[in-house]
Amino acid sequence: MTTPTEQPQILLSPAAAHLSAALQARTDRVTVSRATLIEAFNDALPGAANGENARSTLATLLYEIAEHGIIDLPTSRTKWDAGRPALPEQVRIPTAPPAKSSTPRQQVSWRPELNWAYGSRLTASQTQDLLACNRWFRDTHSHPARRAPLPLRERSYEIFRHEKRLDTLITGALFAPGRLSLEQLATYREPPPLAHHRLGNGDTMLVVENSDTYATLRELLKPAPGRIGYIAFGSGRAFEASVENIAELPGIHRIVYYGDLDAEGIAIPARASINGAQHGLPPIEPAAALYRLLFAHEPTAGDIIAGERAHSLTAWLPKELRQEAHALLTKGQRPRTGGNQPQ
């Protein structure tokens, strides 16, 4: 058994970071066409791009990237297609680099790992970051021990003398497919721990967003857990990355999730499901019976969500609950839960 603890929020989910990097490497223009979006999606996440839920996956990731100010989504309905969920005809990258390379190629002798840089447009900042990586590749080439894997922030401090520099770079053009990779730098994103409790021998893990609800359901399920083998505390957005830990637990063939019925609460499991799929995990399903209980409660005030965004969010919920959930989100309401505890 592990003990639930609150984890710091993750700025961008792993899958969104891959797509963001692929997008930013593909253009020196502010406006990115639909064709470029699809091309970047295929390169960054080929498995997801060819899956049956590709449209929902792409919409989920684009909204996440937009929430962090990396891209701007269209505000006019005419700039979206008619699918469900709708996808934009184009997006804007407000921080797109200038087309002109800032550093003459002949002035830099790149290590073999960075041969791609010779033909790339680089800003002054990107060049400085690559030069730091170039020095690391050079200095560690004959020292295998120095290339032993380290967590991301430890490697970042070693290369840049700034422990959070790689946090920023992995969402940008330098880490697009075919360019830099964490594997080359012998580093990895360590997922936050996933607090969990073993309840029985079932093949299902129930993940709960909030700590009080986790504690309540853990006690309620102890006498007769049924198919629930484990119950876990998702800790909000930390679950988007901590989901990877489930791959280490034996006998888990199904993952169900229960959280808040607001924009963030629905987006978390959808994003976690995308990341989990990259690690061979089954899709994360909504705990339908628990969500039905929420709809029996009187609604309270929440954030008003635009119609297309609400369609994208509710695609993760059971079909029979999507219409009602969409209506609540667009009205700026959410079920009154009394701390999100089932009654």
Coordinates of C-alpha atoms in Angstrom, one line a residue, residues 104-323:
P104 CA 25.7 30.6 -40.1
R105 CA 26.0 26.8 -40.4
Q106 CA 29.8 26.8 -41.1
Q107 CA 30.5 28.4 -37.7
V108 CA 29.3 25.3 -35.8
S109 CA 30.6 21.8 -36.0
W110 CA 27.8 19.7 -34.7
R111 CA 28.2 16.3 -33.2
P112 CA 26.8 13.3 -35.2
E113 CA 23.8 13.2 -32.9
L114 CA 22.9 16.7 -34.1
N115 CA 23.6 16.4 -37.8
W116 CA 20.0 17.5 -38.5
A117 CA 20.9 20.9 -37.2
Y118 CA 22.9 21.7 -40.3
G119 CA 19.7 22.0 -42.4
S120 CA 17.5 23.6 -39.8
R121 CA 16.4 27.1 -39.2
L122 CA 17.4 28.0 -35.6
T123 CA 16.8 31.0 -33.5
A124 CA 19.7 32.4 -31.4
S125 CA 18.2 30.8 -28.3
Q126 CA 17.8 27.4 -30.0
T127 CA 21.4 27.6 -31.2
Q128 CA 22.6 28.3 -27.6
D129 CA 20.6 25.3 -26.3
L130 CA 22.0 23.0 -29.0
L131 CA 25.5 24.2 -28.3
A132 CA 25.1 23.1 -24.7
C133 CA 23.9 19.7 -25.8
N134 CA 26.7 19.6 -28.4
R135 CA 29.3 20.1 -25.6
W136 CA 27.6 17.3 -23.5
F137 CA 27.7 14.9 -26.4
R138 CA 31.4 15.7 -27.0
D139 CA 32.4 15.5 -23.3
T140 CA 30.6 12.3 -22.6
H141 CA 31.4 10.4 -25.8
S142 CA 34.3 8.4 -24.3
H143 CA 32.8 8.2 -20.8
P144 CA 29.9 5.7 -20.8
A145 CA 29.4 6.1 -17.0
R146 CA 28.5 9.8 -17.6
R147 CA 25.7 8.7 -19.9
A148 CA 24.0 6.5 -17.3
P149 CA 20.3 7.5 -17.3
L150 CA 19.4 10.3 -15.0
P151 CA 16.0 11.9 -14.2
L152 CA 15.1 14.9 -16.5
R153 CA 15.9 17.7 -14.1
E154 CA 19.2 16.3 -13.0
R155 CA 20.3 15.9 -16.6
S156 CA 19.0 19.4 -17.3
Y157 CA 21.2 20.9 -14.6
E158 CA 24.2 19.0 -15.8
I159 CA 23.8 20.3 -19.4
F160 CA 22.4 23.8 -18.9
R161 CA 23.1 24.5 -15.2
H162 CA 19.3 25.0 -15.0
E163 CA 17.2 22.2 -13.7
K164 CA 14.0 23.2 -15.5
R165 CA 15.4 24.0 -18.9
L166 CA 14.6 20.7 -20.4
D167 CA 11.0 21.0 -19.0
T168 CA 10.6 23.9 -21.5
L169 CA 12.6 22.5 -24.4
I170 CA 10.8 19.1 -24.7
T171 CA 7.6 21.0 -25.8
G172 CA 9.5 22.9 -28.5
A173 CA 10.9 22.4 -32.0
L174 CA 14.3 21.0 -30.9
F175 CA 12.5 17.8 -29.6
A176 CA 10.4 17.2 -32.7
P177 CA 10.6 13.6 -34.2
G178 CA 14.0 13.1 -35.9
R179 CA 15.7 15.8 -33.7
L180 CA 16.8 15.6 -30.1
S181 CA 15.3 12.9 -27.9
L182 CA 15.4 12.2 -24.2
E183 CA 16.9 8.8 -25.0
Q184 CA 19.9 10.5 -26.7
L185 CA 20.4 12.6 -23.6
A186 CA 20.1 9.5 -21.4
T187 CA 17.3 11.0 -19.4
Y188 CA 13.6 10.5 -18.8
R189 CA 10.5 12.1 -17.3
E190 CA 10.0 10.4 -14.0
P191 CA 6.3 10.1 -13.4
P192 CA 4.9 11.2 -10.0
P193 CA 4.1 8.3 -7.7
L194 CA 0.5 6.9 -7.9
A195 CA -0.9 6.3 -4.5
H196 CA -2.9 3.1 -4.4
H197 CA -4.3 0.4 -2.2
R198 CA -4.8 -3.3 -3.0
L199 CA -8.4 -4.3 -2.4
G200 CA -8.6 -7.8 -3.9
N201 CA -7.7 -10.0 -6.8
G202 CA -9.8 -8.3 -9.5
D203 CA -8.4 -7.1 -12.8
T204 CA -9.7 -3.5 -12.5
M205 CA -8.1 -0.4 -11.1
L206 CA -10.4 2.4 -9.9
V207 CA -8.7 5.8 -10.0
V208 CA -10.3 8.6 -8.0
E209 CA -9.5 12.3 -8.6
N210 CA -10.0 13.7 -5.1
S211 CA -8.4 12.5 -1.8
D212 CA -11.6 12.5 0.4
T213 CA -13.5 10.5 -2.2
Y214 CA -10.6 8.1 -2.5
A215 CA -10.7 7.5 1.2
T216 CA -14.4 7.0 1.3
L217 CA -14.6 4.6 -1.6
R218 CA -11.6 2.6 -0.3
E219 CA -13.5 1.9 2.9
L220 CA -16.8 1.2 1.2
L221 CA -15.2 -1.2 -1.2
K222 CA -13.1 -3.1 1.3
P223 CA -15.7 -5.7 2.3
A224 CA -16.7 -6.6 -1.3
P225 CA -14.5 -5.1 -4.0
G226 CA -15.8 -7.3 -6.8
R227 CA -13.7 -6.7 -9.9
I228 CA -11.8 -3.8 -8.3
G229 CA -8.3 -5.1 -7.5
Y230 CA -6.8 -1.7 -6.7
I231 CA -8.1 1.8 -5.9
A232 CA -5.8 4.7 -6.6
F233 CA -5.7 8.4 -5.8
G234 CA -5.2 10.4 -9.0
S235 CA -4.2 13.7 -7.4
G236 CA -5.6 15.9 -10.1
R237 CA -3.4 16.5 -13.1
A238 CA -0.6 14.4 -11.7
F239 CA -2.5 11.4 -13.0
E240 CA -1.8 12.4 -16.6
A241 CA 1.8 11.2 -16.0
S242 CA 1.5 8.9 -13.0
V243 CA -0.8 6.7 -15.0
E244 CA 2.4 5.2 -16.4
N245 CA 3.0 3.5 -13.0
I246 CA 0.0 1.2 -13.6
A247 CA 2.0 -0.7 -16.2
E248 CA 4.2 -2.0 -13.3
L249 CA 1.2 -3.6 -11.4
P250 CA 0.3 -7.2 -12.2
G251 CA -3.1 -8.3 -13.5
I252 CA -4.6 -4.9 -14.4
H253 CA -6.7 -5.3 -17.6
R254 CA -9.1 -2.4 -17.0
I255 CA -8.8 1.1 -15.7
V256 CA -11.9 3.2 -14.6
Y257 CA -11.9 6.7 -13.4
Y258 CA -14.1 8.9 -11.2
G259 CA -13.6 12.6 -10.9
D260 CA -15.3 16.0 -11.0
L261 CA -17.8 16.8 -13.8
D262 CA -16.1 20.1 -14.9
A263 CA -13.8 20.8 -17.7
E264 CA -10.6 20.0 -15.9
G265 CA -12.1 16.9 -14.2
I266 CA -13.1 15.4 -17.5
A267 CA -10.0 16.4 -19.4
I268 CA -7.6 14.7 -16.9
P269 CA -8.6 11.1 -17.6
A270 CA -8.9 11.8 -21.4
R271 CA -5.3 13.0 -21.4
A272 CA -4.1 10.2 -19.1
S273 CA -5.7 7.7 -21.4
I274 CA -3.6 9.0 -24.3
N275 CA -0.4 8.8 -22.3
G276 CA -1.3 5.4 -20.9
A277 CA -1.8 4.0 -24.4
Q278 CA 1.8 4.9 -25.2
H279 CA 2.8 2.5 -22.4
G280 CA 0.6 -0.4 -23.4
L281 CA -2.2 0.3 -21.0
P282 CA -5.9 -0.2 -21.8
P283 CA -8.1 2.9 -22.4
I284 CA -9.2 4.7 -19.3
E285 CA -13.0 4.4 -19.0
P286 CA -15.4 6.5 -17.0
A287 CA -16.8 4.8 -13.8
A288 CA -20.3 5.1 -15.3
A289 CA -22.3 4.1 -12.2
L290 CA -20.5 6.7 -10.0
Y291 CA -21.0 9.5 -12.6
R292 CA -24.7 8.6 -12.8
L293 CA -25.0 9.3 -9.1
L294 CA -23.6 12.8 -9.6
F295 CA -26.3 13.6 -12.1
A296 CA -28.9 12.9 -9.4
H297 CA -27.6 15.9 -7.4
E298 CA -28.7 19.5 -7.8
P299 CA -26.3 21.6 -10.0
T300 CA -24.2 24.4 -8.7
A301 CA -22.3 27.2 -10.4
G302 CA -19.2 26.4 -12.5
D303 CA -17.3 27.8 -15.5
I304 CA -19.2 28.3 -18.7
I305 CA -17.7 26.1 -21.4
A306 CA -18.1 26.9 -25.2
G307 CA -20.2 24.4 -27.1
E308 CA -17.4 22.9 -29.2
R309 CA -15.1 22.5 -26.3
A310 CA -17.9 20.8 -24.3
H311 CA -18.4 18.4 -27.2
S312 CA -14.7 17.5 -27.1
L313 CA -14.8 17.0 -23.3
T314 CA -18.0 14.9 -23.1
A315 CA -16.7 12.5 -25.8
W316 CA -14.9 10.7 -23.0
L317 CA -18.1 10.1 -20.9
P318 CA -20.6 7.3 -21.4
K319 CA -22.9 8.0 -24.4
E320 CA -26.0 8.1 -22.3
L321 CA -24.5 10.9 -20.1
R322 CA -23.0 13.1 -22.8
Q323 CA -26.0 15.2 -23.7

